[in-house]
């Protein structure tokens, strides 16, 4: 049991570290100035595919790291990721099958939540110029697509690490290499 906890936390450490590095190093998408939300992908993976304790650890850890990397007021991402995790655990996990595609779809909702919460906080603090609804709409669409792609990469990579560390097994024993097992 202790080995499983240690290897699960090691995989989480690797996933969060690489996601933070890629999110910080990769340039933003020029249209809308959107960064690929790799840390949101880690939160989506652990919220949708792992136990509650790991989802909570990943949420807090990624929220703190995301707030530290960005130029946002502290705890905005932590709050958004926490609401997103609660939504995933209470609604999405009960309605959707366990797969990487599910994580990707969930991350789209998380990206919208995080973006609008950040807009609201910055507008309320007077630190953000009012922009047209057209700009917000375009930026939201780009953010949703970026979250879908980034979460696919992160969730697939993290799931493979979990398999290699024997933290999880194949879900579909009849078709071990099927879509649901990825």
Tab-separated table of N, CA and C in Angstrom:
chain	number	residue	atom	x	y	z
A	1	UNK	N	0.823	-1.199	0.000
A	1	UNK	CA	0.000	0.000	0.000
A	1	UNK	C	0.868	1.265	0.000
A	2	UNK	N	1.920	1.252	0.843
A	2	UNK	CA	2.796	2.424	0.893
A	2	UNK	C	3.517	2.615	-0.430
A	3	UNK	N	3.863	1.498	-1.084
A	3	UNK	CA	4.529	1.591	-2.380
A	3	UNK	C	3.614	2.251	-3.399
A	4	UNK	N	2.343	1.875	-3.380
A	4	UNK	CA	1.376	2.460	-4.309
A	4	UNK	C	1.239	3.967	-4.075
A	5	UNK	N	1.206	4.373	-2.820
A	5	UNK	CA	1.096	5.801	-2.512
A	5	UNK	C	2.346	6.534	-2.980
A	6	UNK	N	3.515	5.951	-2.700
A	6	UNK	CA	4.769	6.599	-3.110
A	6	UNK	C	4.868	6.719	-4.621
A	7	UNK	N	4.556	5.650	-5.333
A	7	UNK	CA	4.668	5.713	-6.795
A	7	UNK	C	3.600	6.628	-7.391
A	8	UNK	N	2.418	6.652	-6.795
A	8	UNK	CA	1.374	7.563	-7.289
A	8	UNK	C	1.782	9.015	-7.098
A	9	UNK	N	2.359	9.322	-5.947
A	9	UNK	CA	2.813	10.694	-5.706
A	9	UNK	C	4.012	11.048	-6.576
A	10	UNK	N	4.865	10.068	-6.867
A	10	UNK	CA	5.992	10.315	-7.770
A	10	UNK	C	5.493	10.626	-9.179
A	11	UNK	N	4.528	9.852	-9.651
A	11	UNK	CA	3.946	10.116	-10.971
A	11	UNK	C	3.289	11.494	-10.986
A	12	UNK	N	2.591	11.838	-9.907
A	12	UNK	CA	1.961	13.159	-9.833
A	12	UNK	C	3.018	14.261	-9.844
A	13	UNK	N	4.110	14.066	-9.124
A	13	UNK	CA	5.192	15.052	-9.104
A	13	UNK	C	5.757	15.255	-10.507
A	14	UNK	N	5.978	14.159	-11.221
A	14	UNK	CA	6.497	14.254	-12.591
A	14	UNK	C	5.496	14.981	-13.486
A	15	UNK	N	4.220	14.614	-13.374
A	15	UNK	CA	3.190	15.232	-14.219
A	15	UNK	C	3.064	16.729	-13.942
A	16	UNK	N	3.027	17.111	-12.674
A	16	UNK	CA	2.886	18.534	-12.333
A	16	UNK	C	4.133	19.306	-12.754
A	17	UNK	N	5.302	18.730	-12.525
A	17	UNK	CA	6.550	19.420	-12.886
A	17	UNK	C	6.652	19.643	-14.387
A	18	UNK	N	6.382	18.590	-15.160
A	18	UNK	CA	6.460	18.735	-16.618
A	18	UNK	C	5.373	19.669	-17.148
A	19	UNK	N	4.171	19.563	-16.595
A	19	UNK	CA	3.085	20.444	-17.041
A	19	UNK	C	3.416	21.905	-16.749
A	20	UNK	N	3.953	22.171	-15.571
A	20	UNK	CA	4.319	23.549	-15.231
A	20	UNK	C	5.438	24.054	-16.133
A	21	UNK	N	6.415	23.195	-16.401
A	21	UNK	CA	7.528	23.606	-17.265
A	21	UNK	C	7.041	23.909	-18.677
A	22	UNK	N	6.229	23.015	-19.236
A	22	UNK	CA	5.725	23.242	-20.591
A	22	UNK	C	4.804	24.456	-20.648
A	23	UNK	N	3.971	24.627	-19.634
A	23	UNK	CA	3.058	25.770	-19.631
A	23	UNK	C	3.833	27.081	-19.567
A	24	UNK	N	4.942	27.083	-18.865
A	24	UNK	CA	5.722	28.308	-18.732
A	24	UNK	C	6.611	28.552	-19.945
A	25	UNK	N	7.184	27.498	-20.522
A	25	UNK	CA	8.180	27.648	-21.588
A	25	UNK	C	7.540	27.860	-22.960
A	26	UNK	N	6.473	27.141	-23.247
A	26	UNK	CA	5.857	27.265	-24.568
A	26	UNK	C	5.224	28.648	-24.737
A	27	UNK	N	5.393	29.233	-25.906
A	27	UNK	CA	4.819	30.573	-26.120
A	27	UNK	C	3.294	30.502	-26.224
A	28	UNK	N	2.625	31.605	-25.920
A	28	UNK	CA	1.163	31.611	-26.026
A	28	UNK	C	0.712	31.595	-27.483
A	29	UNK	N	-0.519	31.173	-27.677
A	29	UNK	CA	-1.133	31.227	-28.998
A	29	UNK	C	-1.363	32.707	-29.305
A	30	UNK	N	-0.890	33.192	-30.460
A	30	UNK	CA	-0.957	34.638	-30.733
A	30	UNK	C	-2.371	35.225	-30.700
A	31	UNK	N	-3.336	34.500	-31.225
A	31	UNK	CA	-4.709	35.012	-31.224
A	31	UNK	C	-5.284	34.828	-29.818
A	32	UNK	N	-5.519	35.908	-29.140
A	32	UNK	CA	-6.072	35.849	-27.795
A	32	UNK	C	-5.034	35.727	-26.700
A	33	UNK	N	-3.775	35.524	-27.070
A	33	UNK	CA	-2.680	35.394	-26.104
A	33	UNK	C	-2.974	34.302	-25.075
A	34	UNK	N	-3.327	33.108	-25.558
A	34	UNK	CA	-3.731	31.992	-24.708
A	34	UNK	C	-2.560	31.029	-24.532
A	35	UNK	N	-2.232	30.728	-23.277
A	35	UNK	CA	-1.226	29.715	-22.978
A	35	UNK	C	-1.918	28.352	-22.930
A	36	UNK	N	-1.220	27.305	-23.360
A	36	UNK	CA	-1.779	25.962	-23.264
A	36	UNK	C	-1.897	25.576	-21.788
A	37	UNK	N	-3.088	25.218	-21.323
A	37	UNK	CA	-3.300	24.954	-19.891
A	37	UNK	C	-2.939	23.518	-19.491
A	38	UNK	N	-1.651	23.226	-19.456
A	38	UNK	CA	-1.204	21.881	-19.103
A	38	UNK	C	-1.541	21.527	-17.656
A	39	UNK	N	-1.454	22.486	-16.743
A	39	UNK	CA	-1.780	22.197	-15.339
A	39	UNK	C	-3.257	21.861	-15.169
A	40	UNK	N	-4.112	22.483	-15.951
A	40	UNK	CA	-5.529	22.122	-15.933
A	40	UNK	C	-5.707	20.675	-16.390
A	41	UNK	N	-4.868	20.236	-17.328
A	41	UNK	CA	-4.913	18.846	-17.771
A	41	UNK	C	-4.582	17.872	-16.660
A	42	UNK	N	-3.621	18.222	-15.816
A	42	UNK	CA	-3.280	17.369	-14.671
A	42	UNK	C	-4.464	17.290	-13.711
A	43	UNK	N	-5.082	18.424	-13.436
A	43	UNK	CA	-6.246	18.445	-12.548
A	43	UNK	C	-7.386	17.626	-13.151
A	44	UNK	N	-7.609	17.764	-14.444
A	44	UNK	CA	-8.677	17.002	-15.106
A	44	UNK	C	-8.404	15.505	-15.025
A	45	UNK	N	-7.167	15.106	-15.253
A	45	UNK	CA	-6.824	13.681	-15.189
A	45	UNK	C	-7.089	13.118	-13.796
A	46	UNK	N	-6.571	13.773	-12.777
A	46	UNK	CA	-6.730	13.245	-11.423
A	46	UNK	C	-8.162	13.374	-10.921
A	47	UNK	N	-8.903	14.361	-11.379
A	47	UNK	CA	-10.298	14.503	-10.967
A	47	UNK	C	-11.193	13.457	-11.618
A	48	UNK	N	-10.872	13.099	-12.847
A	48	UNK	CA	-11.733	12.183	-13.592
A	48	UNK	C	-11.308	10.714	-13.498
A	49	UNK	N	-10.023	10.440	-13.272
A	49	UNK	CA	-9.564	9.063	-13.417
A	49	UNK	C	-8.925	8.446	-12.186
A	50	UNK	N	-8.685	9.209	-11.141
A	50	UNK	CA	-8.020	8.656	-9.965
A	50	UNK	C	-8.877	8.864	-8.720
A	51	UNK	N	-8.387	8.378	-7.595
A	51	UNK	CA	-9.128	8.446	-6.344
A	51	UNK	C	-9.247	9.896	-5.858
A	52	UNK	N	-10.193	10.100	-4.948
A	52	UNK	CA	-10.474	11.443	-4.441
A	52	UNK	C	-9.258	12.071	-3.763
A	53	UNK	N	-8.516	11.292	-2.991
A	53	UNK	CA	-7.364	11.864	-2.282
A	53	UNK	C	-6.333	12.414	-3.260
A	54	UNK	N	-6.069	11.691	-4.334
A	54	UNK	CA	-5.120	12.175	-5.339
A	54	UNK	C	-5.683	13.376	-6.101
A	55	UNK	N	-6.990	13.389	-6.303
A	55	UNK	CA	-7.615	14.539	-6.974
A	55	UNK	C	-7.464	15.804	-6.134
A	56	UNK	N	-7.625	15.675	-4.830
A	56	UNK	CA	-7.486	16.838	-3.952
A	56	UNK	C	-6.045	17.329	-3.931
A	57	UNK	N	-5.098	16.404	-3.805
A	57	UNK	CA	-3.681	16.788	-3.792
A	57	UNK	C	-3.312	17.482	-5.099
A	58	UNK	N	-3.722	16.906	-6.226
A	58	UNK	CA	-3.397	17.496	-7.531
A	58	UNK	C	-4.050	18.866	-7.697
A	59	UNK	N	-5.269	19.011	-7.220
A	59	UNK	CA	-5.974	20.288	-7.334
A	59	UNK	C	-5.256	21.392	-6.565
A	60	UNK	N	-4.916	21.108	-5.327
A	60	UNK	CA	-4.239	22.119	-4.505
A	60	UNK	C	-2.859	22.427	-5.068
A	61	UNK	N	-2.121	21.388	-5.407
A	61	UNK	CA	-0.763	21.572	-5.914
A	61	UNK	C	-0.759	22.364	-7.229
A	62	UNK	N	-1.600	21.949	-8.173
A	62	UNK	CA	-1.656	22.648	-9.466
A	62	UNK	C	-2.196	24.066	-9.310
A	63	UNK	N	-3.149	24.271	-8.409
A	63	UNK	CA	-3.669	25.615	-8.178
A	63	UNK	C	-2.606	26.557	-7.649
A	64	UNK	N	-1.803	26.083	-6.719
A	64	UNK	CA	-0.725	26.916	-6.167
A	64	UNK	C	0.337	27.191	-7.222
A	65	UNK	N	0.720	26.153	-7.966
A	65	UNK	CA	1.737	26.337	-9.009
A	65	UNK	C	1.222	27.272	-10.102
A	66	UNK	N	-0.034	27.093	-10.520
A	66	UNK	CA	-0.615	27.933	-11.569
A	66	UNK	C	-0.683	29.394	-11.130
A	67	UNK	N	-1.074	29.625	-9.890
A	67	UNK	CA	-1.096	31.002	-9.382
A	67	UNK	C	0.306	31.584	-9.318
A	68	UNK	N	1.283	30.755	-8.990
A	68	UNK	CA	2.662	31.229	-8.928
A	68	UNK	C	3.248	31.548	-10.288
A	69	UNK	N	2.844	30.794	-11.308
A	69	UNK	CA	3.368	31.027	-12.655
A	69	UNK	C	2.720	32.222	-13.337
A	70	UNK	N	1.465	32.460	-13.033
A	70	UNK	CA	0.729	33.516	-13.724
A	70	UNK	C	0.858	34.857	-13.036
A	71	UNK	N	0.229	35.827	-13.635
A	71	UNK	CA	0.222	37.170	-13.057
A	71	UNK	C	-1.150	37.468	-12.454
A	72	UNK	N	-1.752	36.451	-11.905
A	72	UNK	CA	-3.078	36.562	-11.322
A	72	UNK	C	-2.968	36.821	-9.829
A	73	UNK	N	-4.012	37.376	-9.229
A	73	UNK	CA	-4.046	37.443	-7.766
A	73	UNK	C	-4.030	36.021	-7.190
A	74	UNK	N	-3.408	35.857	-6.041
A	74	UNK	CA	-3.289	34.532	-5.445
A	74	UNK	C	-4.648	33.921	-5.151
A	75	UNK	N	-4.740	32.645	-5.309
A	75	UNK	CA	-5.872	31.763	-5.007
A	75	UNK	C	-6.974	31.772	-6.053
A	76	UNK	N	-6.830	32.498	-7.145
A	76	UNK	CA	-7.854	32.475	-8.197
A	76	UNK	C	-7.871	31.105	-8.869
A	77	UNK	N	-6.718	30.625	-9.284
A	77	UNK	CA	-6.652	29.312	-9.928
A	77	UNK	C	-6.982	28.202	-8.944
A	78	UNK	N	-6.552	28.348	-7.711
A	78	UNK	CA	-6.870	27.347	-6.698
A	78	UNK	C	-8.377	27.236	-6.512
A	79	UNK	N	-9.059	28.360	-6.479
A	79	UNK	CA	-10.516	28.356	-6.360
A	79	UNK	C	-11.163	27.746	-7.602
A	80	UNK	N	-10.706	28.148	-8.787
A	80	UNK	CA	-11.278	27.613	-10.028
A	80	UNK	C	-11.032	26.110	-10.139
A	81	UNK	N	-9.819	25.661	-9.826
A	81	UNK	CA	-9.511	24.231	-9.902
A	81	UNK	C	-10.312	23.444	-8.867
A	82	UNK	N	-10.545	24.027	-7.690
A	82	UNK	CA	-11.333	23.343	-6.663
A	82	UNK	C	-12.786	23.184	-7.097
A	83	UNK	N	-13.366	24.242	-7.635
A	83	UNK	CA	-14.742	24.156	-8.142
A	83	UNK	C	-14.816	23.144	-9.279
A	84	UNK	N	-13.819	23.163	-10.147
A	84	UNK	CA	-13.765	22.224	-11.267
A	84	UNK	C	-13.678	20.782	-10.772
A	85	UNK	N	-12.856	20.522	-9.767
A	85	UNK	CA	-12.726	19.170	-9.226
A	85	UNK	C	-14.035	18.704	-8.605
A	86	UNK	N	-14.692	19.574	-7.867
A	86	UNK	CA	-15.984	19.216	-7.279
A	86	UNK	C	-16.992	18.895	-8.380
A	87	UNK	N	-17.027	19.713	-9.427
A	87	UNK	CA	-17.924	19.471	-10.559
A	87	UNK	C	-17.612	18.127	-11.225
A	88	UNK	N	-16.341	17.845	-11.419
A	88	UNK	CA	-15.950	16.571	-12.043
A	88	UNK	C	-16.364	15.386	-11.185
A	89	UNK	N	-16.094	15.470	-9.887
A	89	UNK	CA	-16.368	14.341	-8.997
A	89	UNK	C	-17.864	14.112	-8.814
A	90	UNK	N	-18.638	15.180	-8.705
A	90	UNK	CA	-20.062	15.024	-8.411
A	90	UNK	C	-20.934	14.851	-9.644
A	91	UNK	N	-20.508	15.389	-10.780
A	91	UNK	CA	-21.364	15.356	-11.966
A	91	UNK	C	-20.753	14.515	-13.082
A	92	UNK	N	-19.599	14.914	-13.564
A	92	UNK	CA	-19.059	14.301	-14.781
A	92	UNK	C	-18.670	12.838	-14.611
A	93	UNK	N	-18.080	12.474	-13.480
A	93	UNK	CA	-17.674	11.074	-13.289
A	93	UNK	C	-18.872	10.137	-13.243
A	94	UNK	N	-20.017	10.653	-12.869
A	94	UNK	CA	-21.223	9.821	-12.814
A	94	UNK	C	-21.917	9.720	-14.164
A	95	UNK	N	-21.631	10.665	-15.057
A	95	UNK	CA	-22.328	10.728	-16.333
A	95	UNK	C	-21.506	10.238	-17.513
A	96	UNK	N	-20.177	10.239	-17.385
A	96	UNK	CA	-19.315	9.954	-18.528
A	96	UNK	C	-18.432	8.745	-18.235
A	97	UNK	N	-18.045	7.999	-19.269
A	97	UNK	CA	-17.170	6.842	-19.064
A	97	UNK	C	-15.751	7.280	-18.703
A	98	UNK	N	-14.996	6.349	-18.153
A	98	UNK	CA	-13.624	6.619	-17.721
A	98	UNK	C	-12.674	6.484	-18.903
A	99	UNK	N	-12.233	7.605	-19.456
A	99	UNK	CA	-11.308	7.572	-20.589
A	99	UNK	C	-10.576	8.901	-20.700
A	100	UNK	N	-9.561	8.919	-21.544
A	100	UNK	CA	-8.824	10.151	-21.795
A	100	UNK	C	-9.722	11.180	-22.469
A	101	UNK	N	-10.585	10.734	-23.356
A	101	UNK	CA	-11.514	11.647	-24.020
A	101	UNK	C	-12.409	12.356	-23.004
A	102	UNK	N	-12.825	11.646	-21.978
A	102	UNK	CA	-13.632	12.249	-20.925
A	102	UNK	C	-12.862	13.352	-20.207
A	103	UNK	N	-11.586	13.106	-19.935
A	103	UNK	CA	-10.746	14.144	-19.310
A	103	UNK	C	-10.660	15.369	-20.207
A	104	UNK	N	-10.545	15.135	-21.510
A	104	UNK	CA	-10.421	16.238	-22.459
A	104	UNK	C	-11.701	17.072	-22.505
A	105	UNK	N	-12.835	16.405	-22.497
A	105	UNK	CA	-14.119	17.117	-22.507
A	105	UNK	C	-14.313	17.880	-21.197
A	106	UNK	N	-13.948	17.257	-20.081
A	106	UNK	CA	-14.069	17.927	-18.784
A	106	UNK	C	-13.183	19.164	-18.721
A	107	UNK	N	-11.989	19.076	-19.290
A	107	UNK	CA	-11.062	20.216	-19.264
A	107	UNK	C	-11.622	21.413	-20.014
A	108	UNK	N	-12.464	21.166	-20.995
A	108	UNK	CA	-13.085	22.281	-21.710
A	108	UNK	C	-13.949	23.102	-20.747
A	109	UNK	N	-14.701	22.415	-19.890
A	109	UNK	CA	-15.512	23.124	-18.891
A	109	UNK	C	-14.618	23.831	-17.879
A	110	UNK	N	-13.535	23.180	-17.485
A	110	UNK	CA	-12.607	23.799	-16.542
A	110	UNK	C	-11.934	25.033	-17.105
A	111	UNK	N	-11.631	25.016	-18.395
A	111	UNK	CA	-10.998	26.176	-19.032
A	111	UNK	C	-11.943	27.372	-19.045
A	112	UNK	N	-13.207	27.121	-19.339
A	112	UNK	CA	-14.194	28.207	-19.331
A	112	UNK	C	-14.338	28.776	-17.921
A	113	UNK	N	-14.447	27.894	-16.936
A	113	UNK	CA	-14.583	28.336	-15.549
A	113	UNK	C	-13.378	29.164	-15.111
A	114	UNK	N	-12.180	28.666	-15.383
A	114	UNK	CA	-10.962	29.366	-14.972
A	114	UNK	C	-10.842	30.724	-15.662
A	115	UNK	N	-11.124	30.761	-16.953
A	115	UNK	CA	-11.026	32.022	-17.700
A	115	UNK	C	-12.001	33.078	-17.171
A	116	UNK	N	-13.258	32.696	-16.996
A	116	UNK	CA	-14.247	33.669	-16.547
A	116	UNK	C	-14.020	34.103	-15.102
A	117	UNK	N	-13.534	33.189	-14.264
A	117	UNK	CA	-13.222	33.579	-12.894
A	117	UNK	C	-12.058	34.570	-12.871
A	118	UNK	N	-11.055	34.334	-13.709
A	118	UNK	CA	-9.933	35.275	-13.795
A	118	UNK	C	-10.392	36.632	-14.324
A	119	UNK	N	-11.233	36.638	-15.359
A	119	UNK	CA	-11.776	37.900	-15.874
A	119	UNK	C	-12.521	38.651	-14.782
A	120	UNK	N	-13.367	37.944	-14.065
A	120	UNK	CA	-14.154	38.581	-13.017
A	120	UNK	C	-13.301	39.190	-11.923
A	121	UNK	N	-12.288	38.466	-11.499
A	121	UNK	CA	-11.411	38.977	-10.444
A	121	UNK	C	-10.633	40.192	-10.930
A	122	UNK	N	-10.097	40.115	-12.145
A	122	UNK	CA	-9.319	41.243	-12.666
A	122	UNK	C	-10.189	42.468	-12.934
A	123	UNK	N	-11.403	42.248	-13.435
A	123	UNK	CA	-12.308	43.382	-13.646
A	123	UNK	C	-12.727	44.003	-12.321
A	124	UNK	N	-12.999	43.147	-11.340
A	124	UNK	CA	-13.391	43.642	-10.028
A	124	UNK	C	-12.286	44.424	-9.341
A	125	UNK	N	-11.046	44.021	-9.581
A	125	UNK	CA	-9.904	44.712	-8.969
A	125	UNK	C	-9.494	45.947	-9.763
A	126	UNK	N	-10.082	46.132	-10.933
A	126	UNK	CA	-9.743	47.285	-11.762
A	126	UNK	C	-8.401	47.156	-12.458
A	127	UNK	N	-7.897	45.935	-12.581
A	127	UNK	CA	-6.591	45.710	-13.193
A	127	UNK	C	-6.688	45.269	-14.644
A	128	UNK	N	-7.876	45.200	-15.171
A	128	UNK	CA	-8.050	44.682	-16.520
A	128	UNK	C	-8.953	45.628	-17.286
A	129	UNK	N	-8.526	46.019	-18.441
A	129	UNK	CA	-9.338	46.916	-19.261
A	129	UNK	C	-10.575	46.178	-19.761
A	130	UNK	N	-11.648	46.861	-19.828
A	130	UNK	CA	-12.863	46.245	-20.366
A	130	UNK	C	-12.641	45.968	-21.852
A	131	UNK	N	-12.979	44.774	-22.254
A	131	UNK	CA	-12.781	44.371	-23.640
A	131	UNK	C	-14.134	44.048	-24.250
A	132	UNK	N	-14.153	43.959	-25.558
A	132	UNK	CA	-15.409	43.673	-26.247
A	132	UNK	C	-15.811	42.224	-26.029
A	133	UNK	N	-17.082	41.972	-26.155
A	133	UNK	CA	-17.595	40.610	-26.013
A	133	UNK	C	-17.038	39.719	-27.116
A	134	UNK	N	-16.750	40.316	-28.262
A	134	UNK	CA	-16.169	39.569	-29.374
A	134	UNK	C	-14.803	38.998	-28.984
A	135	UNK	N	-13.962	39.803	-28.349
A	135	UNK	CA	-12.645	39.337	-27.917
A	135	UNK	C	-12.773	38.223	-26.881
A	136	UNK	N	-13.681	38.392	-25.925
A	136	UNK	CA	-13.869	37.371	-24.893
A	136	UNK	C	-14.365	36.074	-25.519
A	137	UNK	N	-15.267	36.167	-26.485
A	137	UNK	CA	-15.788	34.978	-27.148
A	137	UNK	C	-14.682	34.242	-27.905
A	138	UNK	N	-13.884	34.971	-28.681
A	138	UNK	CA	-12.791	34.355	-29.441
A	138	UNK	C	-11.774	33.729	-28.498
A	139	UNK	N	-11.410	34.455	-27.449
A	139	UNK	CA	-10.437	33.935	-26.486
A	139	UNK	C	-10.965	32.683	-25.785
A	140	UNK	N	-12.238	32.667	-25.460
A	140	UNK	CA	-12.823	31.498	-24.804
A	140	UNK	C	-12.801	30.289	-25.729
A	141	UNK	N	-13.133	30.479	-26.995
A	141	UNK	CA	-13.092	29.375	-27.962
A	141	UNK	C	-11.674	28.826	-28.081
A	142	UNK	N	-10.697	29.708	-28.188
A	142	UNK	CA	-9.303	29.270	-28.317
A	142	UNK	C	-8.845	28.574	-27.036
A	143	UNK	N	-9.251	29.087	-25.886
A	143	UNK	CA	-8.889	28.468	-24.615
A	143	UNK	C	-9.480	27.071	-24.492
A	144	UNK	N	-10.721	26.905	-24.921
A	144	UNK	CA	-11.374	25.595	-24.859
A	144	UNK	C	-10.650	24.591	-25.754
A	145	UNK	N	-10.309	24.992	-26.961
A	145	UNK	CA	-9.586	24.095	-27.875
A	145	UNK	C	-8.200	23.780	-27.319
A	146	UNK	N	-7.520	24.788	-26.783
A	146	UNK	CA	-6.192	24.571	-26.200
A	146	UNK	C	-6.264	23.622	-25.009
A	147	UNK	N	-7.291	23.761	-24.180
A	147	UNK	CA	-7.462	22.862	-23.036
A	147	UNK	C	-7.734	21.438	-23.497
A	148	UNK	N	-8.521	21.289	-24.546
A	148	UNK	CA	-8.819	19.965	-25.093
A	148	UNK	C	-7.535	19.276	-25.550
A	149	UNK	N	-6.712	19.988	-26.298
A	149	UNK	CA	-5.466	19.415	-26.829
A	149	UNK	C	-4.464	19.153	-25.710
A	150	UNK	N	-4.246	20.139	-24.843
A	150	UNK	CA	-3.258	19.990	-23.771
A	150	UNK	C	-3.643	18.869	-22.815
A	151	UNK	N	-4.921	18.742	-22.512
A	151	UNK	CA	-5.363	17.687	-21.608
A	151	UNK	C	-5.215	16.317	-22.246
A	152	UNK	N	-5.425	16.218	-23.537
A	152	UNK	CA	-5.187	14.943	-24.211
A	152	UNK	C	-3.744	14.497	-24.073
A	153	UNK	N	-2.828	15.426	-24.233
A	153	UNK	CA	-1.403	15.109	-24.097
A	153	UNK	C	-1.078	14.726	-22.656
A	154	UNK	N	-1.514	15.546	-21.712
A	154	UNK	CA	-1.192	15.323	-20.302
A	154	UNK	C	-1.837	14.045	-19.776
A	155	UNK	N	-3.112	13.843	-20.064
A	155	UNK	CA	-3.815	12.674	-19.540
A	155	UNK	C	-3.257	11.379	-20.124
A	156	UNK	N	-2.936	11.367	-21.400
A	156	UNK	CA	-2.352	10.166	-22.009
A	156	UNK	C	-0.986	9.862	-21.413
A	157	UNK	N	-0.157	10.891	-21.272
A	157	UNK	CA	1.184	10.709	-20.715
A	157	UNK	C	1.116	10.246	-19.259
A	158	UNK	N	0.270	10.879	-18.470
A	158	UNK	CA	0.173	10.534	-17.052
A	158	UNK	C	-0.414	9.140	-16.871
A	159	UNK	N	-1.367	8.768	-17.706
A	159	UNK	CA	-1.934	7.421	-17.612
A	159	UNK	C	-0.880	6.376	-17.939
A	160	UNK	N	-0.053	6.645	-18.947
A	160	UNK	CA	1.034	5.717	-19.285
A	160	UNK	C	2.028	5.598	-18.135
A	161	UNK	N	2.345	6.723	-17.496
A	161	UNK	CA	3.235	6.667	-16.331
A	161	UNK	C	2.602	5.845	-15.209
A	162	UNK	N	1.306	6.018	-14.986
A	162	UNK	CA	0.617	5.231	-13.961
A	162	UNK	C	0.643	3.742	-14.291
A	163	UNK	N	0.475	3.381	-15.561
A	163	UNK	CA	0.569	1.973	-15.958
A	163	UNK	C	1.970	1.433	-15.721
A	164	UNK	N	2.974	2.200	-16.128
A	164	UNK	CA	4.355	1.734	-15.964
A	164	UNK	C	4.737	1.603	-14.492
A	165	UNK	N	4.169	2.445	-13.636
A	165	UNK	CA	4.451	2.375	-12.204
A	165	UNK	C	3.528	1.392	-11.491
A	166	UNK	N	2.640	0.743	-12.225
A	166	UNK	CA	1.662	-0.213	-11.690
A	166	UNK	C	0.706	0.434	-10.693
A	167	UNK	N	0.415	1.697	-10.882
A	167	UNK	CA	-0.557	2.381	-10.028
A	167	UNK	C	-1.984	2.067	-10.436
A	168	UNK	N	-2.199	1.797	-11.710
A	168	UNK	CA	-3.521	1.460	-12.229
A	168	UNK	C	-3.377	0.270	-13.163
A	169	UNK	N	-4.473	-0.424	-13.361
A	169	UNK	CA	-4.481	-1.541	-14.293
A	169	UNK	C	-5.355	-1.223	-15.479
A	170	UNK	N	-5.454	-2.166	-16.372
A	170	UNK	CA	-6.314	-1.990	-17.533
A	170	UNK	C	-7.766	-2.087	-17.094
A	171	UNK	N	-8.588	-1.167	-17.569
A	171	UNK	CA	-10.002	-1.184	-17.211
A	171	UNK	C	-10.783	-2.204	-18.027
A	172	UNK	N	-10.381	-2.395	-19.262
A	172	UNK	CA	-11.119	-3.229	-20.194
A	172	UNK	C	-10.301	-4.493	-20.450
A	173	UNK	N	-10.564	-5.556	-19.692
A	173	UNK	CA	-9.756	-6.767	-19.793
A	173	UNK	C	-9.955	-7.506	-21.108
A	174	UNK	N	-11.120	-7.354	-21.733
A	174	UNK	CA	-11.351	-8.019	-23.009
A	174	UNK	C	-10.554	-7.366	-24.130
A	175	UNK	N	-10.345	-6.080	-24.036
A	175	UNK	CA	-9.631	-5.348	-25.065
A	175	UNK	C	-8.649	-4.411	-24.374
A	176	UNK	N	-7.500	-4.956	-23.983
A	176	UNK	CA	-6.545	-4.218	-23.155
A	176	UNK	C	-5.995	-2.978	-23.852
A	177	UNK	N	-6.086	-2.937	-25.169
A	177	UNK	CA	-5.571	-1.778	-25.880
A	177	UNK	C	-6.690	-0.979	-26.527
A	178	UNK	N	-7.889	-1.090	-25.987
A	178	UNK	CA	-9.026	-0.353	-26.511
A	178	UNK	C	-9.017	1.094	-26.067
A	179	UNK	N	-9.961	1.869	-26.610
A	179	UNK	CA	-10.031	3.300	-26.330
A	179	UNK	C	-10.238	3.564	-24.844
A	180	UNK	N	-11.042	2.747	-24.164
A	180	UNK	CA	-11.328	2.984	-22.754
A	180	UNK	C	-10.140	2.706	-21.857
A	181	UNK	N	-9.168	1.939	-22.316
A	181	UNK	CA	-8.024	1.626	-21.465
A	181	UNK	C	-6.931	2.669	-21.574
A	182	UNK	N	-7.047	3.585	-22.517
A	182	UNK	CA	-5.986	4.580	-22.722
A	182	UNK	C	-6.177	5.748	-21.788
